[in-house]
Coordinates of C-alpha atoms and ligand atoms in Angstrom, one line a residue:
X1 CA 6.1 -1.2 -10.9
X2 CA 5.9 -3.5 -7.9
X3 CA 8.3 -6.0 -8.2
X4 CA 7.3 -9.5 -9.5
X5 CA 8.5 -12.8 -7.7
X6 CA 7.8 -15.7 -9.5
X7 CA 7.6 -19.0 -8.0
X8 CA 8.7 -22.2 -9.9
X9 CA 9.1 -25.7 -9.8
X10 CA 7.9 -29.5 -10.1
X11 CA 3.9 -30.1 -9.0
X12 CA 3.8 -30.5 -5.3
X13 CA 6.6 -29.3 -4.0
X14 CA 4.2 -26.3 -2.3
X15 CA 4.0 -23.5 -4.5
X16 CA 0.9 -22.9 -3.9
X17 CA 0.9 -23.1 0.0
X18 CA 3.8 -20.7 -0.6
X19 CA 1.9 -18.4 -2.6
X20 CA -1.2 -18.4 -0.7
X21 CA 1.2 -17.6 2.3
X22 CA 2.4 -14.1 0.0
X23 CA -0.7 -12.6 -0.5
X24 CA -2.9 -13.5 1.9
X25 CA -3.0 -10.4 4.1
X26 CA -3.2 -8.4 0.9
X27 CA -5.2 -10.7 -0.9
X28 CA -8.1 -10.1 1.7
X29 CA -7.9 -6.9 1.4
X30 CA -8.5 -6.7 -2.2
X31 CA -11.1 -8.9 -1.9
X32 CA -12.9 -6.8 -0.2
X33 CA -12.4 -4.1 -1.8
X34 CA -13.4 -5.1 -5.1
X35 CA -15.6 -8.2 -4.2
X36 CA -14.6 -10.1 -7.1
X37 CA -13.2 -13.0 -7.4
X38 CA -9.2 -12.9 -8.4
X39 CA -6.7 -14.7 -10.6
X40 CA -5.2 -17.0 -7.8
X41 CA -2.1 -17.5 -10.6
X42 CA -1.1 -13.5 -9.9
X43 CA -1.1 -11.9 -6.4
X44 CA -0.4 -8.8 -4.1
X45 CA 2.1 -9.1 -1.1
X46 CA 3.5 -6.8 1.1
X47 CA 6.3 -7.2 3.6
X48 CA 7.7 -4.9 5.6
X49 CA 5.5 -2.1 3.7
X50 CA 7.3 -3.3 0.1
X51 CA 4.3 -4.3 -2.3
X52 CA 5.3 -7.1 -5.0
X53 CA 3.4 -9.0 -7.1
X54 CA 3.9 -12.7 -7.2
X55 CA 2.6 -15.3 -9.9
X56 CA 2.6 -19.0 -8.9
X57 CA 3.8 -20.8 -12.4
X58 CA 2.3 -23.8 -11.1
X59 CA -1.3 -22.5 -11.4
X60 CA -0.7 -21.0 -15.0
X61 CA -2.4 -23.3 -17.5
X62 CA -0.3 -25.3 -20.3
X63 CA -1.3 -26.8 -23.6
X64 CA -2.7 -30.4 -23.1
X65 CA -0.4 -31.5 -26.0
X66 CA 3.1 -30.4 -24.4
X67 CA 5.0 -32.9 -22.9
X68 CA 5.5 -32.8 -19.3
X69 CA 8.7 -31.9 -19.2
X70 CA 8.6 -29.3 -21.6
X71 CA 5.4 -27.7 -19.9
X72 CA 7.4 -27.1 -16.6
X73 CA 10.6 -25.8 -19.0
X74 CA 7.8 -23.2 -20.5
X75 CA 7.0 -22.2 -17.3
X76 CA 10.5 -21.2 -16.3
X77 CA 11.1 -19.6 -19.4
X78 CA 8.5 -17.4 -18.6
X79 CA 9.1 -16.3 -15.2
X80 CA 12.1 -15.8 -16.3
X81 CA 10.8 -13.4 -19.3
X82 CA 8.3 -11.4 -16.6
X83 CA 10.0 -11.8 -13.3
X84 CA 12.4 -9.8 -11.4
X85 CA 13.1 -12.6 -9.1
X86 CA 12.5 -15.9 -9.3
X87 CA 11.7 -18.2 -6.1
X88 CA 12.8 -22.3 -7.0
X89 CA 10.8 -24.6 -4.9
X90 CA 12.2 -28.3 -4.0
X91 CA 10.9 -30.4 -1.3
X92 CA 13.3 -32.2 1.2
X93 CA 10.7 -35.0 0.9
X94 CA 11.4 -36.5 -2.1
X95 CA 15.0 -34.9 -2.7
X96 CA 16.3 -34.2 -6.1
X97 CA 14.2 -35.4 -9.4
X98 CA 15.6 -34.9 -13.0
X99 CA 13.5 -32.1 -13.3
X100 CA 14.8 -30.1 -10.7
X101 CA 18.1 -30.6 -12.1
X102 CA 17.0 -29.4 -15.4
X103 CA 15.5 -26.2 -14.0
X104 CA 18.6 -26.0 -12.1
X105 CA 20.4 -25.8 -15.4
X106 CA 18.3 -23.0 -17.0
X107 CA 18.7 -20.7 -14.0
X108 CA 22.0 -21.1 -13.8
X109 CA 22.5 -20.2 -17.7
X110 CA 19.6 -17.3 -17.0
X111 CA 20.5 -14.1 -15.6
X112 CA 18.1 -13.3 -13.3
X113 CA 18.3 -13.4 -9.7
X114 CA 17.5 -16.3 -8.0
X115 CA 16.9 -18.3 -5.0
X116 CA 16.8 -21.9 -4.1
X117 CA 14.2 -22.7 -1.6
X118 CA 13.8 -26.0 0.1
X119 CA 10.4 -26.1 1.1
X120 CA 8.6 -28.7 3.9
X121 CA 11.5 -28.4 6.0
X122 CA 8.6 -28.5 8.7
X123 CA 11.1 -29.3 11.6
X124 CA 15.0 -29.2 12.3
X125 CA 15.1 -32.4 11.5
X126 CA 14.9 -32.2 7.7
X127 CA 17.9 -29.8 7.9
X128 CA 20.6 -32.8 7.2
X129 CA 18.3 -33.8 4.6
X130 CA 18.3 -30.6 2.6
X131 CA 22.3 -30.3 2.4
X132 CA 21.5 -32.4 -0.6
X133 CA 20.5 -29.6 -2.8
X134 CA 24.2 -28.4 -3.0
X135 CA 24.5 -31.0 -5.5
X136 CA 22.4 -29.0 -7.7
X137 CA 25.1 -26.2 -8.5
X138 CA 23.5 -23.1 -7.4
X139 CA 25.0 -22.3 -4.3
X140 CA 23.0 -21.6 -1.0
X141 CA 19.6 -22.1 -0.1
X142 CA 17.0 -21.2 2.2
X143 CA 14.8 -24.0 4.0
X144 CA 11.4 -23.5 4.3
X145 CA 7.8 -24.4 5.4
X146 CA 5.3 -23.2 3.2
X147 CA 2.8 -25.0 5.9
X148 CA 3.8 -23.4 8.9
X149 CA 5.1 -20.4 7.6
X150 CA 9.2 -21.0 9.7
X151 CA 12.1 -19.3 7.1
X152 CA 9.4 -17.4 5.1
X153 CA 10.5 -13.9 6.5
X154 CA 14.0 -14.8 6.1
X155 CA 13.4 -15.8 2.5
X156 CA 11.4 -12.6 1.7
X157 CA 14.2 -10.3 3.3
X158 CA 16.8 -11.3 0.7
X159 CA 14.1 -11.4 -2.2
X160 CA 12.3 -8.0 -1.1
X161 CA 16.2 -6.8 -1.7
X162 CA 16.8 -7.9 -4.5
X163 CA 13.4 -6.4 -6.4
X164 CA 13.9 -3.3 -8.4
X165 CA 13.6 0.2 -6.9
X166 CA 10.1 0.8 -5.8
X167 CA 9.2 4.3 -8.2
X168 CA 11.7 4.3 -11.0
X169 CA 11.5 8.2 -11.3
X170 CA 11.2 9.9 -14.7
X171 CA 12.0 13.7 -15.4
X172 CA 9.5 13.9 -17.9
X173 CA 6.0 15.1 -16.3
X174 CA 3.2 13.3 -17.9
X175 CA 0.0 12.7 -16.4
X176 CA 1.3 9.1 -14.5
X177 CA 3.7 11.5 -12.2
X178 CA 1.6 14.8 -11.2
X179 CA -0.6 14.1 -8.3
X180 CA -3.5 12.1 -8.4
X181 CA -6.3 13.1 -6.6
X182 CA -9.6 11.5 -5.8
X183 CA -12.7 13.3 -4.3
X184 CA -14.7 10.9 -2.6
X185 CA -17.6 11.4 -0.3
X186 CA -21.4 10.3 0.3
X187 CA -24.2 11.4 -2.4
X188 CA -25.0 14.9 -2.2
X189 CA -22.3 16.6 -0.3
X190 CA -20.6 18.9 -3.1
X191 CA -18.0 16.8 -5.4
X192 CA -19.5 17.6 -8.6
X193 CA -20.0 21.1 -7.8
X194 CA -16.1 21.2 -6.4
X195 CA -15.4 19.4 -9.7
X196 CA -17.1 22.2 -12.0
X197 CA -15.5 25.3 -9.6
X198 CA -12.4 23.7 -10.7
X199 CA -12.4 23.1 -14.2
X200 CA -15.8 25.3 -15.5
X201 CA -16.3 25.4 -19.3
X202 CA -12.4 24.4 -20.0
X203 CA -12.3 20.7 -19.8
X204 CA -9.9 18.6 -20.7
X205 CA -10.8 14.8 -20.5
X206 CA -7.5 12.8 -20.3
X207 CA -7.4 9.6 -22.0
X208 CA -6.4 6.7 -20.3
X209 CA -3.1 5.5 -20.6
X210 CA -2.7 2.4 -21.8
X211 CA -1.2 -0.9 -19.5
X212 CA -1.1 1.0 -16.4
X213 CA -3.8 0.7 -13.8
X214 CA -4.6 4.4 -13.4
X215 CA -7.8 3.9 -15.9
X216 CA -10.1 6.0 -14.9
X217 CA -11.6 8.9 -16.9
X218 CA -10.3 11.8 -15.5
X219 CA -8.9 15.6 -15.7
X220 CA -5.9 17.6 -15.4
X221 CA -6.2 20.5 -13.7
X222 CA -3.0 22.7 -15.0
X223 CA -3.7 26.0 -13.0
X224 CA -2.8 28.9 -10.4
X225 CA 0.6 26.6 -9.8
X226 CA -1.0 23.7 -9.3
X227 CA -0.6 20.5 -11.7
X228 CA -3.5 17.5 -10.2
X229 CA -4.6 14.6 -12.3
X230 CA -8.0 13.8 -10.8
X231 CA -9.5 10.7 -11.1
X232 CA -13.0 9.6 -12.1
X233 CA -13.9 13.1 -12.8
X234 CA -16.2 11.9 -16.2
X235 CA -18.8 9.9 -13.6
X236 CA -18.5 13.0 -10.8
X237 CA -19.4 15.4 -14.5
X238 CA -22.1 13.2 -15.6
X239 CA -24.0 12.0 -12.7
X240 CA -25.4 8.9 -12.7
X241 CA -28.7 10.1 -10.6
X242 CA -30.4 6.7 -10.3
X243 CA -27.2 5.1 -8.5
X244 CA -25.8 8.4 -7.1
X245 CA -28.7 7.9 -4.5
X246 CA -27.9 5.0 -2.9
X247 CA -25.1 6.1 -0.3
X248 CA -23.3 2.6 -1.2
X249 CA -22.7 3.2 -4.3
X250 CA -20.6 5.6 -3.2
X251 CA -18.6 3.9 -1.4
X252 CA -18.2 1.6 -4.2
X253 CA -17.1 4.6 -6.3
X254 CA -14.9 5.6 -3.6
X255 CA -13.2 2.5 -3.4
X256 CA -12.2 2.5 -7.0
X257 CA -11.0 6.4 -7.6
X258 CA -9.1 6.4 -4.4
X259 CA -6.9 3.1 -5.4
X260 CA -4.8 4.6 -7.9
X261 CA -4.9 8.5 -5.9
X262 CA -2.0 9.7 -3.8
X263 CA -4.0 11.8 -2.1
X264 CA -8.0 12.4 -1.3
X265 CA -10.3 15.0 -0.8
X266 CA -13.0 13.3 1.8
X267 CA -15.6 15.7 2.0
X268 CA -18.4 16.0 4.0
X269 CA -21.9 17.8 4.4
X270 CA -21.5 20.5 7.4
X271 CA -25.2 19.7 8.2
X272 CA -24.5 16.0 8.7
X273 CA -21.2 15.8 10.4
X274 CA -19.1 12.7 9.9
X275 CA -21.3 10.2 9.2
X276 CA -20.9 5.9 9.4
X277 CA -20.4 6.0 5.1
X278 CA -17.8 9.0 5.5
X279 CA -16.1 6.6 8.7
X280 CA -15.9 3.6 6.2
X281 CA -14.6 5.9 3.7
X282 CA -11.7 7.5 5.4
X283 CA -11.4 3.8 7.0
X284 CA -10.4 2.7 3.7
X285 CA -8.3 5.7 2.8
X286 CA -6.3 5.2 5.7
X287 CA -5.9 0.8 4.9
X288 CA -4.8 2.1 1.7
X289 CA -2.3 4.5 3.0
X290 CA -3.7 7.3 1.0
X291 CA -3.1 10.8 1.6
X292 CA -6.2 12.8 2.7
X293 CA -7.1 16.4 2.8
X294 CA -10.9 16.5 4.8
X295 CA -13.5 19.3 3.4
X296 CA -16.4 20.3 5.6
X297 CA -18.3 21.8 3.1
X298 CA -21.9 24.1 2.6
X299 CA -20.7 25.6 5.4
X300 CA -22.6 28.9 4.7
X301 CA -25.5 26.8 5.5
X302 CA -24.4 26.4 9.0
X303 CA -25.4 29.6 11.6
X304 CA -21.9 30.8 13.2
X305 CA -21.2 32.0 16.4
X306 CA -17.5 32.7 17.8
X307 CA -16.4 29.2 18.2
X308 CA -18.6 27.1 15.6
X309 CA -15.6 26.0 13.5
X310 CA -13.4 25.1 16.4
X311 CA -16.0 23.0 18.4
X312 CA -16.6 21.3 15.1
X313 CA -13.1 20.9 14.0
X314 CA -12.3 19.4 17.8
X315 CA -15.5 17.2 17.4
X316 CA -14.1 15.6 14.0
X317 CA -10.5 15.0 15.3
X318 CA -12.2 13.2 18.0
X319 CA -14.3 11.4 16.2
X320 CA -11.3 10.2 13.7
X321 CA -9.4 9.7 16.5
X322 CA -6.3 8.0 16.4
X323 CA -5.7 9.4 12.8
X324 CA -6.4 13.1 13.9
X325 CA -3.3 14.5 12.2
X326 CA -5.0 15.8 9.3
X327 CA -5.9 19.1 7.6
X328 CA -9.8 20.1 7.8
X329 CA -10.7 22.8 5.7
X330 CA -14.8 24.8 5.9
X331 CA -15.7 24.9 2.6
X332 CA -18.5 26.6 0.7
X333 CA -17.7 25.3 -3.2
X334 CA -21.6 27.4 -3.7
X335 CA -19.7 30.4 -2.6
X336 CA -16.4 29.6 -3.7
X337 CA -14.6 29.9 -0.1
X338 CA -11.5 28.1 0.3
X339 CA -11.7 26.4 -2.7
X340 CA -7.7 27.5 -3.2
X341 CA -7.0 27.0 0.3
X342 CA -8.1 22.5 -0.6
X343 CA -5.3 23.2 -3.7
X344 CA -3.0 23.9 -1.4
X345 CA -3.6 21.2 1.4
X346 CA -3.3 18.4 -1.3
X347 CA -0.1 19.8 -2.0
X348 CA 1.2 19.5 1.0
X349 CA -0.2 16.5 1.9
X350 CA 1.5 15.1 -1.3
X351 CA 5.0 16.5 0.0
X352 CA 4.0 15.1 3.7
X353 CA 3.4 11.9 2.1
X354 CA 6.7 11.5 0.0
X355 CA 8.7 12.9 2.6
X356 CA 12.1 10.8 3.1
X357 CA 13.3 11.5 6.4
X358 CA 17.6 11.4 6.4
X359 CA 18.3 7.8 8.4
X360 CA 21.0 10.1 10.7
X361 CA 18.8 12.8 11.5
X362 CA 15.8 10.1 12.1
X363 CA 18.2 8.0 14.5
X364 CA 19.3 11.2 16.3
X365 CA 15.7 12.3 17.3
X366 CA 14.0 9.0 17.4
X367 CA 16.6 7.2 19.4
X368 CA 16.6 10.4 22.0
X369 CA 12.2 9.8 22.1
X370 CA 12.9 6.2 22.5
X371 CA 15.3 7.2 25.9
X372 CA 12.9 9.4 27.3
X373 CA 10.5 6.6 27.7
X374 CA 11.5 3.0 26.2
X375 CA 9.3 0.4 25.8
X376 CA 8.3 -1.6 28.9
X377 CA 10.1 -5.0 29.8
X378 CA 6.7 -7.9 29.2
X379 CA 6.9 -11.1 31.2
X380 CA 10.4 -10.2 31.9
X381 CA 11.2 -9.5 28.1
X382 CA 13.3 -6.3 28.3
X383 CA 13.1 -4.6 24.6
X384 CA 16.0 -2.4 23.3
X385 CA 15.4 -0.6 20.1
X386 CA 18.6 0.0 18.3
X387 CA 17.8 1.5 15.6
X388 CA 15.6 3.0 12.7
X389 CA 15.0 3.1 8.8
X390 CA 12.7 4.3 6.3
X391 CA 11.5 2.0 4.2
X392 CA 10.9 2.7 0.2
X393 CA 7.5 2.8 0.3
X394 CA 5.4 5.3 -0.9
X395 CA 4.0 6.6 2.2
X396 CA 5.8 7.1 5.1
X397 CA 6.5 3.8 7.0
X398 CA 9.4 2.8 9.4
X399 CA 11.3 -0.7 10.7
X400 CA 12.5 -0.6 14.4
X401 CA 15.0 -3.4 15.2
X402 CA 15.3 -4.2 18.5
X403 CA 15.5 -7.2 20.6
X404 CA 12.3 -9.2 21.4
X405 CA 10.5 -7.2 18.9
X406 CA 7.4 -8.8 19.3
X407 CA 6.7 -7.8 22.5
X408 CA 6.1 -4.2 22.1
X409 CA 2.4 -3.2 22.1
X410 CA 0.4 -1.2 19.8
X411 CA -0.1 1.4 22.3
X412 CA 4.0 2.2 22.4
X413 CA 3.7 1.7 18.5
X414 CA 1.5 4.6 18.6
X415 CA 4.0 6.1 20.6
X416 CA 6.6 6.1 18.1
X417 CA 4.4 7.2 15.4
X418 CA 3.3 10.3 17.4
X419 CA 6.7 11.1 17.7
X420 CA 7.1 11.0 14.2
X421 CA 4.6 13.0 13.4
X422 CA 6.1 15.5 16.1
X423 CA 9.2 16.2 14.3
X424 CA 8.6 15.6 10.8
X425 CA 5.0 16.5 9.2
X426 CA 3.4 13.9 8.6
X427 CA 0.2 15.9 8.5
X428 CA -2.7 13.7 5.9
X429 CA -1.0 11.1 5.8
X430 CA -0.9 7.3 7.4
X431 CA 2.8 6.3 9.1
X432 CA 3.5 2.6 9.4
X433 CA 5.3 1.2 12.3
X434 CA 7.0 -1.9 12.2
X435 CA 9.1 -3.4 14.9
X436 CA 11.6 -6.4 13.7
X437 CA 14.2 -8.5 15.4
X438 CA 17.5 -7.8 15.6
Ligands
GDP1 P1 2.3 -27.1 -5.9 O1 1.7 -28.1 -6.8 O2 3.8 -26.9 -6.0 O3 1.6 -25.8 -6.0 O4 2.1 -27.6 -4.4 P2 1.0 -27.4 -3.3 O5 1.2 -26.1 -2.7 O6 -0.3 -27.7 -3.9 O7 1.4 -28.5 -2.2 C1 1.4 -29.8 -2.6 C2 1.2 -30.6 -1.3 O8 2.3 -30.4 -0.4 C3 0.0 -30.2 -0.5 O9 -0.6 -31.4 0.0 C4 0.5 -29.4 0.6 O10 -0.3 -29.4 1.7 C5 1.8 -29.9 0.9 N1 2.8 -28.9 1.4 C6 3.0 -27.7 0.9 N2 4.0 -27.1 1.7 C7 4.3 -27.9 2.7 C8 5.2 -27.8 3.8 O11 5.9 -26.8 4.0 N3 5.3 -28.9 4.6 C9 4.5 -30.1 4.3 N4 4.7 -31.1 5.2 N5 3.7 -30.2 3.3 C10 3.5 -29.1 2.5
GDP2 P1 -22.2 15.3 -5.1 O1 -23.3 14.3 -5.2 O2 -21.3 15.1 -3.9 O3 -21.4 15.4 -6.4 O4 -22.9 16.7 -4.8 P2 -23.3 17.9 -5.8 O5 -22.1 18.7 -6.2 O6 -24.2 17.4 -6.9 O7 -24.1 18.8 -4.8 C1 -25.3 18.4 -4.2 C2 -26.1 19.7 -3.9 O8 -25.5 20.4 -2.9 C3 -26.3 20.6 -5.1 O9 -27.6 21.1 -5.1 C4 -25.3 21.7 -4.9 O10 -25.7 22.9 -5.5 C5 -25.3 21.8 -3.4 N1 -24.0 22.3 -2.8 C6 -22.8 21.9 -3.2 N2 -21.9 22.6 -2.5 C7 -22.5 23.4 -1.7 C8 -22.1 24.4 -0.8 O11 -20.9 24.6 -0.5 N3 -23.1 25.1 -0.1 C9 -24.4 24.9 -0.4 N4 -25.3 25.6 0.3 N5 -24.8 24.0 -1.3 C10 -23.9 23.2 -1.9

């Protein structure tokens, strides 16, 4: 569960603008990723590495037969029904209607969080203005522009807060909780045969499970201590040899399996190298802050001298350069070498990934890195970081506060995250650095 934020009010106060505003950055990325064309009622955001899901009432289609009114009363009803938190738009422009007061009324009978937000406050000037919606009964409210974007991060920091914990954990281990795992790589470089090492004669297809969005066909692997859903094994099993040739469709494939995965096995032909399709792969592994464990495999093909596997291995990192800190493994799935030794690297890429860092210990080491060399005063800017969290994501991602956060460069970002990675392993999987004002 993400978190839903629903956004009501009367037509044209901006909930669109707002919502557009949500999920753009995410948006395009799905976009891409699937190529379709999306329900522009229902979104993904993320801010400050906390996904949510937001649905714009507004755009949600009403019998032609209701009254006005009552359409806009339906529509709160039901945000109130799916959301977690609901976002009421008003517009300093035209002040308080009758409507707004009666959606006033039913959130203030609901209980559900809330939060009144005054949108096209484009400019200080409409600030006076807005003091008008205290006459609505609910309390404080945030001023916004939907246009130009001023109060929005404010207004998601105290509705990010208020959304439910990210992973509501569950004792129980069905299939939703063991690791998911997705081999991906170009046509031809050894899934299917990795696949069939694994699991031989002794299938066992898992059914999908039903409302949740890990739907593809896939298998449980339940052996030598290891417990791995992994996805999207039923098309690896029965391969589709007409499409399996075109090194897109791969990709495409790719794209699909490794969405709902924690963690993925690139692999890659030891003939070949790391090729553009396996850099667009790993590319989107990394946007999607996977976990990833990379297998050079058929390496019995490849003549050995002394050094082979370590001028190949510094190759790669160089070539996957900055995200280096990974686990590369020489496979032969023919030959069965190492096939345990990829078990245990998606293991431990799953712990790296989940790993909560304790905020002292974190502030302790980071704070000391951060003395050692601090980020460099810009155009006379000087930058203090203060200190550090964790955010509840489900990959490792930080906030820095500091003063005149927006100065500090990517290249001391990096900084940090090497850091990071220095003290805590990190190994296989993406850290996110933000930096935010305090
Ligand atoms: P909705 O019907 O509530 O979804 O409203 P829209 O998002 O479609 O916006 C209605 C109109 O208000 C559009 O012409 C927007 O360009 C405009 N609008 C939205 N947000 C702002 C804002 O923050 N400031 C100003 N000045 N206009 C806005
Ligand atoms: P997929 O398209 O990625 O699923 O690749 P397949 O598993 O179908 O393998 C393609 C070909 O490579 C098959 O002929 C396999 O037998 C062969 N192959 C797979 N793994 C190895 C390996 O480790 N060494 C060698 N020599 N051949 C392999």
């Amino acid at each position: 569960m993400s978190g839903i934020i629903a956004i009501v009010g009367r037509p044209n106060v901006g909930k669109s603008t707002l919502f557009n505003r949500l999920v753009e950055e995410k948006q395009a990325i799905i976009d891409a990723k699937s190529g379709v064309t999306r329900d522009r009622n229902y979104g993904e955001g993320v801010w400050n590495g906390r996904e949510f899901t937001v649905i714009d009432t507004g755009g949600v289609t009403i019998k032609s037969d209701d009254a006005f009114e009552d359409a806009i009363c339906k529509q709160v009803v039901m945000a109130m029904n799916e959301a977690d938190v609901i976002i009421f738009m008003v517009d300093v422009k035209t002040g308080i209607t009758d409507l707004d007061s009666n959606v006033a009324d039913m959130l203030r009978r609901a209980n559900k969080p809330f939060f009144l937000v005054v949108n096209k406050v484009d400019d200080g000037k409409y600030l006076y203005d807005a003091t008008e919606f205290y006459s609505l009964g609910l309390g404080d409210y945030f001023t916004i522009s939907s246009a130009n974007g001023s109060g929005t991060g404010d207004l998601l920091d105290a509705v990010i807060a208020k959304l439910p914990p990210e992973k509501p954990k569950d004792d129980s281990k069905n299939v939703e909780e063991i690791p998911h795992v997705a081999v991906v790589g170009r046509p031809n470089v050894g899934k299917s045969s990795f696949i069939n090492a694994l699991i031989g004669e002794e299938q066992h297809i898992v059914t999908p499970v039903a409302g949740t969005t890990r739907d593809s066909i896939g298998t449980r692997f339940n052996k030598f201590g290891y417990d791995y859903y992994f996805i999207d094994t039923a098309g690896l099993r029965k391969k589709e040899k007409v499409n399996e040739d075109l090194e897109f469709y791969s990709v495409l494939r790719s794209i699909r399996s490794l969405e709902s995965a924690d963690v993925c096995v690139l692999m890659i032909d030891a003939n070949d190298g790391i090729e553009s399709q396996d850099m667009n792969i790993l590319h989107l592994i990394i946007k999607n802050n996977k976990g990833v464990v990379i297998c050079v495999n058929k390496w019995d093909l490849i003549e050995k001298t002394t050094n082979t596997a370590r001028d190949f291995e510094e190759n790669l990192r160089k070539k996957i350069a900055p995200f280096s800190d990974v686990p590369i493994i020489f496979t032969s799935v023919l030959e069965k070498q190492r096939i345990q030794k990829i078990l245990e690297k998606i293991h431990e890429v799953y712990e790296n990934r989940k790993r909560r860092v304790q905020t002292a210990r974190l502030n302790e080491i980071m704070l000391e890195a951060i003395d050692r060399f601090s980020p460099p005063a810009i155009k006379g800017k000087n930058i203090k970081i203060k200190y550090v969290t964790q955010l509840p994501t489900p990959y490792p991602a930080f906030a820095f506060f500091a003063s005149n956060a927006k100065y500090v460069k990517d290249s001391y970002k990096r900084y940090l995250e090497n850091q990071l990675r220095k003290n805590f392993n990190f190994n296989g999987t993406t850290v996110r650095i933000y930096v935010r004002d305090k």
